Amino acid sequence: MSQKFYVLDVSYEIEAGKPVILIWAIDESGKRVLLKYDSFRPYFYVLPKEGADLEKLKKKISLVSQPKSPILNMEIVEKKYIGRPKKVIKVTTLIPESVRKYREEIKKFEEVEEVLEADIRFAMRFIIDKDVSPSGWIECETESLGTDKRYRVQEVLKIKDEPKRLEKIEKPNVSILAFDIEVYNKSGTPRPERDPIISIAFADEEGVVSKIAEDKNDAPLLWWFRNHILKKDPDILVGYNVNHFDWPYLIERAKFWKIPLDIGRKVGVPPSTGAYGHISVPGRANVDIYDFAKEVYEVKVKTLENIADYFDVMKKEERIIIPGPEIYKYWEDPSKRELLRKYNEEDALSTFLLSKLFLPFGEQLSYLTGLPLDQVMAASVGYRVEWYLMRIAFKNNELVPNRVERKVTQSYRGAIVLKPLRGVFHNVAVLDFSSMYPNIMIKYNVGPDTLVRPGEKVDPNDVYVSPVGHKFRKKPDAFFKKSLVTLLNLRKKIKEEMKELSEDDPKYRLLNERQKAVKVLANAHYGYMGWPHARWYCRECAEAVTAWGRELILKALKIARELGLKVIYGDTDSLFVIYDKEKVKKFIEIIEKELGFEIKIDKIYKTVFFTEAKKRYAGVLENGKIDIVGFEAVRGDWAEIAKEVQETVIDKVLRTGNVDEAIKYVREVISKLKRYEVPLEKLIIWKTLEKSLDEYKAEPPHVVAAKRALRAGYEVKKGDKVGYVIVKGPERLSKRAYPWFMIKDIKDVDVNYYIEHQVIPAAMRILGYFGVSEAKLRGREDGLWKFFKK
DNA sequence: TCCGGCTGTTG
DNA sequence: TCTTGCAGCCGGA
């Protein structure tokens, strides 16, 4: 009988010398099962050199066959390689690990041009070939193998026929368990070989539980951790920054005590490091919520508290926050241990609540790309696009190009940014080309397969010529075009389906996440082409796309002016115009008719303000909300106090036009600073260490502060955010930068720096354009001051 | 006073 | 480890 299964993860194992695909799944009744499929075999392609004798080559390949993993089959197949038809030999073997060895050997043959698709992991190969989607459904004929002590599932089943993809949107009840650990860290950054775990908390649908270590022996805690997961048997494990902190720490501590950490669904198998630096747990999806947080760029300092606060999951004012460097104190003091427990539990709970919010999108991205849920968010944007493209390639009989090491090649020209008209404007419409780059790629059939290479002869009627001279064949459809059309049509279909549903239908929510995932993938295609690491890298293609984009926006600008629309500003695919309803309507029609692209009103500003700087403006939207773009207020590398001041000034000036009140407000903040009444946390400046400390040529403040933290015993590495504060003293500024947690007394802080270099510049950036002088802002009269300065 | 290093942003 | 264009701070010559 045919059965339906929701796929959680796909892996494989070698059983009796043969590979068996393992599909960890949930059946329609909610039973956790393991499906075994034993008739899939690893393979790769051999692309012969021009004119090579294929039969001879086959014989030569058969000679390298090894008994442990013999070459089972060789077949000459017709494929396409970057759009050109090719005859290749498909070589099938037995053991996935042997593919690499065969590749290295066969690559050396003089008749061989390239060995292709020999670097696709076996489980992914299966997912692509059988069109299986993790976080989606399959249907197949099965035979029960009953229970099996080796696997922690309710039933093991053997797939008797072929697993078939099933389009079914409903989701079974997938169980989520969140956890968080706290560790002892008296001497700065905790070290697992020395510092024990002092508290662990779990959170799920049923609530929160935790356990605190009684002494420095954390073995009981580790056993409790293991047994709690096994008891709960979650499908998805979540945590915050677990891939780079909690898991490596737990694994080290478990090693120290020789405690088995086999918390997955395979008995005796501990977590291991996966392809994208994530921790892989057999049979469960181990998901790091930090991977979602990374992409929430509205939140600058991405601590769990900040992300949870931003998404209204747990407000900062309503919870306990213990600063990292002080955690150990709460454990050492018995009267404070309950606070530590509370803190730990609130972290686990907020992680759980965030996972409910984020996972649906991750599941849809997983469904589309084919990457299992635990990998898809850990993988970078480029890899997500690439796995999606590999599925498209398989469906179109296209060979997947190998990854090639490329030097940092010459860069290319990007988009156009118009110089804004300086000042305050009312009733401004922002007109945006819809999906400009994807639509250019589709219209001009852009791709490495249609690109006319130097020396190739073509009829001028058969190609599109970009403004920078690159030519693309009009036929057949480019590989990227197929991919994009598929995505754009899918999005249309999803949106139509959504119209039939009410917004509180769970199916609506799922479809909405899916259409968002589709959009993300489509929009990343252009950037992918310009990524030197991409398999389908094509610099000329990316260059042509931006060139067509520039042409398009300039043509639109001309049309707007001819219609008498006043253009204030424009960037890449948008034009800001004074909103004249009739003219804008006409403009949209002309763009559609004459240029063949869709342009839409994205938003309307009641008031919008520009300095002469590009990519910086602020406005009040029709709904009354303030929108700030580019200015210090929306950057993460300015002190909170400066951002707050600028935001308030913008609000006052744009909404009420009350410049005097803004001045009064700034003066008050300056006075507060002088009286040390602004809390330290609003004075921290956060910057990322983009390199490791010894790579810096210069010594900017955040590097100086980072070095101080390092000397104090804190681990500081590339990619970390460093929060520093400027203190008083005679030396130059950077020498006075200290890590925020090393400041003992707020009176050590150089408030003058914050007044002169943070608050006043941030306020003046706006007020300067309303005729306010720095002297006036400081409370002095204009005149003499100005005279002396000049 | 100018330039390069550096970061975080932009669409 | 998806792209380029841009502003602005800081140190050092």
Short mmCIF file of N, CA and C in Angstrom, two decimals, chain A residues 319-447:
data_model
loop_
_atom_site.label_atom_id
_atom_site.label_comp_id
_atom_site.label_asym_id
_atom_site.label_seq_id
_atom_site.Cartn_x
_atom_site.Cartn_y
_atom_site.Cartn_z
N ARG A 319 12.47 41.00 31.63
CA ARG A 319 13.21 39.78 31.88
C ARG A 319 14.52 40.09 32.60
N ILE A 320 15.16 39.02 33.06
CA ILE A 320 16.46 39.17 33.72
C ILE A 320 17.55 39.12 32.67
N ILE A 321 18.45 40.07 32.74
CA ILE A 321 19.60 40.01 31.86
C ILE A 321 20.85 40.06 32.72
N ILE A 322 21.68 39.03 32.60
CA ILE A 322 22.94 39.02 33.34
C ILE A 322 24.06 39.27 32.33
N PRO A 323 24.86 40.31 32.52
CA PRO A 323 25.96 40.54 31.57
C PRO A 323 26.91 39.34 31.57
N GLY A 324 27.33 38.91 30.38
CA GLY A 324 28.18 37.73 30.23
C GLY A 324 29.31 37.63 31.25
N PRO A 325 30.12 38.67 31.38
CA PRO A 325 31.26 38.55 32.29
C PRO A 325 30.88 38.33 33.76
N GLU A 326 29.60 38.49 34.10
CA GLU A 326 29.20 38.37 35.51
C GLU A 326 28.47 37.08 35.85
N ILE A 327 28.29 36.23 34.85
CA ILE A 327 27.50 35.02 35.08
C ILE A 327 28.03 34.19 36.26
N TYR A 328 29.34 34.02 36.31
CA TYR A 328 29.91 33.16 37.36
C TYR A 328 29.56 33.65 38.77
N LYS A 329 29.44 34.97 38.93
CA LYS A 329 29.13 35.53 40.26
C LYS A 329 27.77 35.05 40.76
N TYR A 330 26.84 34.93 39.81
CA TYR A 330 25.49 34.51 40.18
C TYR A 330 25.46 33.05 40.61
N TRP A 331 26.42 32.30 40.15
CA TRP A 331 26.45 30.89 40.54
C TRP A 331 27.19 30.73 41.86
N GLU A 332 28.25 31.50 42.00
CA GLU A 332 29.05 31.38 43.23
C GLU A 332 28.29 31.86 44.46
N ASP A 333 27.40 32.81 44.28
CA ASP A 333 26.62 33.32 45.40
C ASP A 333 25.29 32.56 45.48
N PRO A 334 25.15 31.68 46.48
CA PRO A 334 23.94 30.82 46.54
C PRO A 334 22.64 31.61 46.53
N SER A 335 22.67 32.83 47.07
CA SER A 335 21.43 33.61 47.12
C SER A 335 21.05 34.12 45.73
N LYS A 336 21.99 34.06 44.80
CA LYS A 336 21.70 34.58 43.46
C LYS A 336 21.45 33.48 42.43
N ARG A 337 21.61 32.23 42.86
CA ARG A 337 21.49 31.14 41.89
C ARG A 337 20.13 31.08 41.21
N GLU A 338 19.09 31.42 41.98
CA GLU A 338 17.75 31.37 41.38
C GLU A 338 17.61 32.38 40.25
N LEU A 339 18.35 33.48 40.38
CA LEU A 339 18.32 34.48 39.31
C LEU A 339 19.00 33.94 38.06
N LEU A 340 20.09 33.21 38.29
CA LEU A 340 20.79 32.60 37.17
C LEU A 340 19.88 31.59 36.45
N ARG A 341 19.17 30.82 37.27
CA ARG A 341 18.24 29.83 36.70
C ARG A 341 17.19 30.54 35.84
N LYS A 342 16.66 31.62 36.40
CA LYS A 342 15.62 32.37 35.70
C LYS A 342 16.16 32.90 34.35
N TYR A 343 17.36 33.42 34.41
CA TYR A 343 18.00 33.97 33.22
C TYR A 343 18.16 32.88 32.15
N ASN A 344 18.66 31.73 32.59
CA ASN A 344 18.87 30.60 31.71
C ASN A 344 17.53 30.14 31.08
N GLU A 345 16.51 30.07 31.92
CA GLU A 345 15.20 29.63 31.43
C GLU A 345 14.61 30.63 30.45
N GLU A 346 14.80 31.91 30.74
CA GLU A 346 14.25 32.92 29.84
C GLU A 346 14.96 32.91 28.48
N ASP A 347 16.24 32.61 28.50
CA ASP A 347 16.96 32.47 27.23
C ASP A 347 16.42 31.29 26.42
N ALA A 348 16.22 30.17 27.10
CA ALA A 348 15.70 28.98 26.40
C ALA A 348 14.30 29.27 25.86
N LEU A 349 13.48 29.92 26.69
CA LEU A 349 12.11 30.20 26.28
C LEU A 349 12.08 31.18 25.10
N SER A 350 12.88 32.24 25.17
CA SER A 350 12.83 33.18 24.05
C SER A 350 13.34 32.53 22.76
N THR A 351 14.30 31.62 22.89
CA THR A 351 14.78 30.90 21.71
C THR A 351 13.65 30.05 21.12
N PHE A 352 12.92 29.39 22.03
CA PHE A 352 11.80 28.57 21.57
C PHE A 352 10.75 29.42 20.85
N LEU A 353 10.41 30.54 21.44
CA LEU A 353 9.40 31.41 20.84
C LEU A 353 9.87 31.98 19.50
N LEU A 354 11.15 32.32 19.42
CA LEU A 354 11.68 32.82 18.15
C LEU A 354 11.65 31.73 17.08
N SER A 355 11.90 30.50 17.50
CA SER A 355 11.91 29.42 16.52
C SER A 355 10.53 29.24 15.89
N LYS A 356 9.48 29.45 16.70
CA LYS A 356 8.12 29.35 16.15
C LYS A 356 7.89 30.40 15.06
N LEU A 357 8.58 31.52 15.24
CA LEU A 357 8.43 32.64 14.31
C LEU A 357 9.26 32.42 13.04
N PHE A 358 10.49 31.91 13.23
CA PHE A 358 11.44 31.84 12.11
C PHE A 358 11.38 30.54 11.31
N LEU A 359 11.14 29.42 12.01
CA LEU A 359 11.27 28.13 11.33
C LEU A 359 10.40 27.98 10.07
N PRO A 360 9.17 28.51 10.06
CA PRO A 360 8.36 28.34 8.85
C PRO A 360 9.06 28.84 7.58
N PHE A 361 9.78 29.94 7.70
CA PHE A 361 10.52 30.43 6.53
C PHE A 361 11.66 29.48 6.18
N GLY A 362 12.38 29.03 7.20
CA GLY A 362 13.48 28.08 6.98
C GLY A 362 12.98 26.81 6.32
N GLU A 363 11.82 26.36 6.75
CA GLU A 363 11.26 25.14 6.17
C GLU A 363 10.94 25.34 4.68
N GLN A 364 10.43 26.50 4.34
CA GLN A 364 10.10 26.76 2.94
C GLN A 364 11.36 26.89 2.09
N LEU A 365 12.38 27.50 2.64
CA LEU A 365 13.64 27.63 1.93
C LEU A 365 14.25 26.23 1.73
N SER A 366 14.10 25.42 2.74
CA SER A 366 14.59 24.04 2.67
C SER A 366 13.81 23.27 1.60
N TYR A 367 12.52 23.46 1.60
CA TYR A 367 11.65 22.81 0.63
C TYR A 367 12.04 23.18 -0.81
N LEU A 368 12.34 24.45 -1.02
CA LEU A 368 12.67 24.92 -2.37
C LEU A 368 14.07 24.52 -2.83
N THR A 369 15.04 24.68 -1.94
CA THR A 369 16.43 24.43 -2.34
C THR A 369 16.79 22.95 -2.27
N GLY A 370 16.06 22.20 -1.44
CA GLY A 370 16.40 20.79 -1.26
C GLY A 370 17.41 20.57 -0.16
N LEU A 371 17.94 21.65 0.41
CA LEU A 371 18.87 21.50 1.53
C LEU A 371 18.08 21.19 2.80
N PRO A 372 18.46 20.15 3.55
CA PRO A 372 17.73 19.85 4.78
C PRO A 372 17.70 21.07 5.71
N LEU A 373 16.67 21.12 6.54
CA LEU A 373 16.42 22.28 7.40
C LEU A 373 17.63 22.71 8.23
N ASP A 374 18.39 21.72 8.75
CA ASP A 374 19.53 22.11 9.60
C ASP A 374 20.66 22.75 8.79
N GLN A 375 20.68 22.50 7.47
CA GLN A 375 21.76 23.05 6.66
C GLN A 375 21.39 24.36 6.00
N VAL A 376 20.11 24.50 5.66
CA VAL A 376 19.74 25.60 4.77
C VAL A 376 20.01 26.98 5.37
N MET A 377 19.79 27.14 6.66
CA MET A 377 20.04 28.45 7.24
C MET A 377 21.52 28.65 7.55
N ALA A 378 22.25 27.54 7.75
CA ALA A 378 23.69 27.64 8.00
C ALA A 378 24.43 27.96 6.71
N ALA A 379 23.89 27.52 5.58
CA ALA A 379 24.53 27.77 4.30
C ALA A 379 24.38 29.23 3.90
N SER A 380 25.37 29.78 3.21
CA SER A 380 25.28 31.18 2.80
C SER A 380 24.34 31.30 1.60
N VAL A 381 23.96 32.54 1.29
CA VAL A 381 23.01 32.81 0.21
C VAL A 381 23.46 32.15 -1.10
N GLY A 382 24.75 32.25 -1.40
CA GLY A 382 25.28 31.70 -2.64
C GLY A 382 25.04 30.21 -2.77
N TYR A 383 25.24 29.48 -1.67
CA TYR A 383 25.04 28.03 -1.71
C TYR A 383 23.56 27.68 -1.84
N ARG A 384 22.71 28.46 -1.20
CA ARG A 384 21.27 28.20 -1.30
C ARG A 384 20.83 28.32 -2.76
N VAL A 385 21.26 29.41 -3.42
CA VAL A 385 20.91 29.60 -4.82
C VAL A 385 21.46 28.44 -5.64
N GLU A 386 22.69 28.08 -5.35
CA GLU A 386 23.35 27.05 -6.12
C GLU A 386 22.66 25.69 -6.03
N TRP A 387 22.22 25.30 -4.83
CA TRP A 387 21.52 24.02 -4.70
C TRP A 387 20.20 24.07 -5.47
N TYR A 388 19.57 25.22 -5.43
CA TYR A 388 18.34 25.36 -6.20
C TYR A 388 18.65 25.20 -7.69
N LEU A 389 19.73 25.85 -8.15
CA LEU A 389 20.11 25.75 -9.56
C LEU A 389 20.48 24.32 -9.96
N MET A 390 21.06 23.59 -9.03
CA MET A 390 21.43 22.21 -9.34
C MET A 390 20.19 21.35 -9.58
N ARG A 391 19.13 21.65 -8.86
CA ARG A 391 17.86 20.93 -9.11
C ARG A 391 17.35 21.29 -10.51
N ILE A 392 17.42 22.58 -10.86
CA ILE A 392 16.97 23.02 -12.19
C ILE A 392 17.84 22.36 -13.27
N ALA A 393 19.15 22.29 -13.03
CA ALA A 393 20.07 21.69 -13.99
C ALA A 393 19.69 20.24 -14.24
N PHE A 394 19.42 19.50 -13.17
CA PHE A 394 19.06 18.08 -13.33
C PHE A 394 17.81 17.93 -14.19
N LYS A 395 16.83 18.78 -13.93
CA LYS A 395 15.58 18.69 -14.68
C LYS A 395 15.76 19.06 -16.15
N ASN A 396 16.81 19.84 -16.44
CA ASN A 396 17.04 20.28 -17.82
C ASN A 396 18.18 19.53 -18.50
N ASN A 397 18.61 18.44 -17.90
CA ASN A 397 19.67 17.62 -18.49
C ASN A 397 20.98 18.41 -18.66
N GLU A 398 21.18 19.40 -17.81
CA GLU A 398 22.41 20.20 -17.83
C GLU A 398 23.42 19.62 -16.85
N LEU A 399 24.66 19.57 -17.25
CA LEU A 399 25.71 19.14 -16.32
C LEU A 399 26.03 20.28 -15.36
N VAL A 400 26.36 19.92 -14.14
CA VAL A 400 26.72 20.93 -13.14
C VAL A 400 28.21 21.23 -13.25
N PRO A 401 28.59 22.47 -13.52
CA PRO A 401 30.02 22.78 -13.64
C PRO A 401 30.75 22.57 -12.31
N ASN A 402 32.03 22.28 -12.38
CA ASN A 402 32.83 22.15 -11.17
C ASN A 402 33.10 23.53 -10.59
N ARG A 403 33.41 23.53 -9.31
CA ARG A 403 33.85 24.76 -8.68
C ARG A 403 35.29 25.01 -9.07
N VAL A 404 35.61 26.22 -9.49
CA VAL A 404 37.01 26.52 -9.81
C VAL A 404 37.54 27.66 -8.95
N GLU A 405 38.77 27.51 -8.54
CA GLU A 405 39.43 28.58 -7.78
C GLU A 405 39.63 29.76 -8.71
N ARG A 406 39.10 30.90 -8.34
CA ARG A 406 39.32 32.08 -9.18
C ARG A 406 39.98 33.16 -8.37
N LYS A 407 40.95 33.78 -8.96
CA LYS A 407 41.59 34.93 -8.30
C LYS A 407 40.54 36.05 -8.23
N VAL A 408 40.77 37.00 -7.35
CA VAL A 408 39.85 38.14 -7.28
C VAL A 408 39.95 38.87 -8.62
N THR A 409 38.96 38.59 -9.46
CA THR A 409 39.01 39.15 -10.81
C THR A 409 38.63 40.62 -10.79
N GLN A 410 38.84 41.28 -11.90
CA GLN A 410 38.51 42.69 -11.98
C GLN A 410 37.04 42.90 -11.63
N SER A 411 36.75 43.97 -10.93
CA SER A 411 35.34 44.21 -10.59
C SER A 411 34.68 44.94 -11.77
N TYR A 412 33.40 45.12 -11.66
CA TYR A 412 32.67 45.72 -12.78
C TYR A 412 31.78 46.84 -12.28
N ARG A 413 31.31 47.66 -13.20
CA ARG A 413 30.48 48.80 -12.83
C ARG A 413 29.10 48.37 -12.34
N GLY A 414 28.64 49.00 -11.31
CA GLY A 414 27.34 48.66 -10.75
C GLY A 414 26.25 49.62 -11.19
N ALA A 415 25.38 49.95 -10.27
CA ALA A 415 24.19 50.73 -10.61
C ALA A 415 24.45 52.24 -10.56
N ILE A 416 23.46 52.99 -11.01
CA ILE A 416 23.54 54.45 -10.98
C ILE A 416 22.83 55.00 -9.75
N VAL A 417 23.44 55.97 -9.11
CA VAL A 417 22.79 56.67 -8.01
C VAL A 417 22.74 58.15 -8.40
N LEU A 418 21.54 58.71 -8.45
CA LEU A 418 21.42 60.12 -8.81
C LEU A 418 21.73 61.01 -7.62
N LYS A 419 22.27 62.17 -7.91
CA LYS A 419 22.53 63.12 -6.84
C LYS A 419 21.20 63.74 -6.41
N PRO A 420 20.88 63.67 -5.13
CA PRO A 420 19.55 64.16 -4.73
C PRO A 420 19.45 65.69 -4.78
N LEU A 421 18.23 66.19 -4.93
CA LEU A 421 17.99 67.61 -4.75
C LEU A 421 17.93 67.84 -3.25
N ARG A 422 18.68 68.80 -2.76
CA ARG A 422 18.79 69.01 -1.34
C ARG A 422 17.57 69.78 -0.83
N GLY A 423 17.08 69.38 0.33
CA GLY A 423 15.97 70.13 0.91
C GLY A 423 14.81 69.27 1.39
N VAL A 424 13.71 69.94 1.73
CA VAL A 424 12.52 69.25 2.21
C VAL A 424 11.45 69.27 1.12
N PHE A 425 10.86 68.12 0.84
CA PHE A 425 9.82 68.04 -0.20
C PHE A 425 8.58 67.37 0.37
N HIS A 426 7.44 67.76 -0.18
CA HIS A 426 6.20 67.16 0.28
C HIS A 426 5.56 66.35 -0.83
N ASN A 427 4.82 65.32 -0.40
CA ASN A 427 4.07 64.49 -1.34
C ASN A 427 4.97 63.91 -2.45
N VAL A 428 5.85 63.04 -2.03
CA VAL A 428 6.81 62.45 -2.96
C VAL A 428 6.51 60.96 -3.15
N ALA A 429 6.37 60.54 -4.41
CA ALA A 429 6.12 59.12 -4.70
C ALA A 429 7.44 58.45 -5.07
N VAL A 430 7.65 57.26 -4.52
CA VAL A 430 8.83 56.47 -4.87
C VAL A 430 8.38 55.39 -5.87
N LEU A 431 8.92 55.51 -7.08
CA LEU A 431 8.56 54.54 -8.12
C LEU A 431 9.67 53.52 -8.28
N ASP A 432 9.31 52.25 -8.17
CA ASP A 432 10.29 51.16 -8.20
C ASP A 432 10.03 50.22 -9.38
N PHE A 433 11.07 49.88 -10.11
CA PHE A 433 10.93 48.79 -11.09
C PHE A 433 10.75 47.50 -10.31
N SER A 434 9.76 46.68 -10.69
CA SER A 434 9.55 45.41 -9.97
C SER A 434 10.62 44.41 -10.42
N SER A 435 11.27 43.80 -9.45
CA SER A 435 12.30 42.77 -9.71
C SER A 435 13.15 43.13 -10.92
N MET A 436 13.79 44.29 -10.86
CA MET A 436 14.49 44.79 -12.05
C MET A 436 15.54 43.81 -12.60
N TYR A 437 16.44 43.36 -11.76
CA TYR A 437 17.51 42.50 -12.28
C TYR A 437 17.00 41.14 -12.78
N PRO A 438 16.13 40.47 -12.02
CA PRO A 438 15.60 39.22 -12.58
C PRO A 438 14.91 39.43 -13.93
N ASN A 439 14.16 40.54 -14.05
CA ASN A 439 13.45 40.76 -15.30
C ASN A 439 14.39 41.12 -16.45
N ILE A 440 15.49 41.79 -16.15
CA ILE A 440 16.49 42.04 -17.19
C ILE A 440 17.09 40.71 -17.64
N MET A 441 17.40 39.86 -16.68
CA MET A 441 17.99 38.56 -17.02
C MET A 441 17.07 37.74 -17.91
N ILE A 442 15.76 37.84 -17.60
CA ILE A 442 14.79 37.08 -18.41
C ILE A 442 14.66 37.70 -19.80
N LYS A 443 14.48 39.02 -19.84
CA LYS A 443 14.22 39.69 -21.12
C LYS A 443 15.39 39.52 -22.09
N TYR A 444 16.61 39.63 -21.59
CA TYR A 444 17.77 39.58 -22.49
C TYR A 444 18.48 38.22 -22.48
N ASN A 445 17.78 37.23 -21.88
CA ASN A 445 18.27 35.85 -21.93
C ASN A 445 19.73 35.73 -21.46
N VAL A 446 20.00 36.35 -20.33
CA VAL A 446 21.38 36.42 -19.83
C VAL A 446 21.83 35.12 -19.16
N GLY A 447 23.03 34.70 -19.44
CA GLY A 447 23.60 33.53 -18.77
C GLY A 447 24.90 33.10 -19.40
#
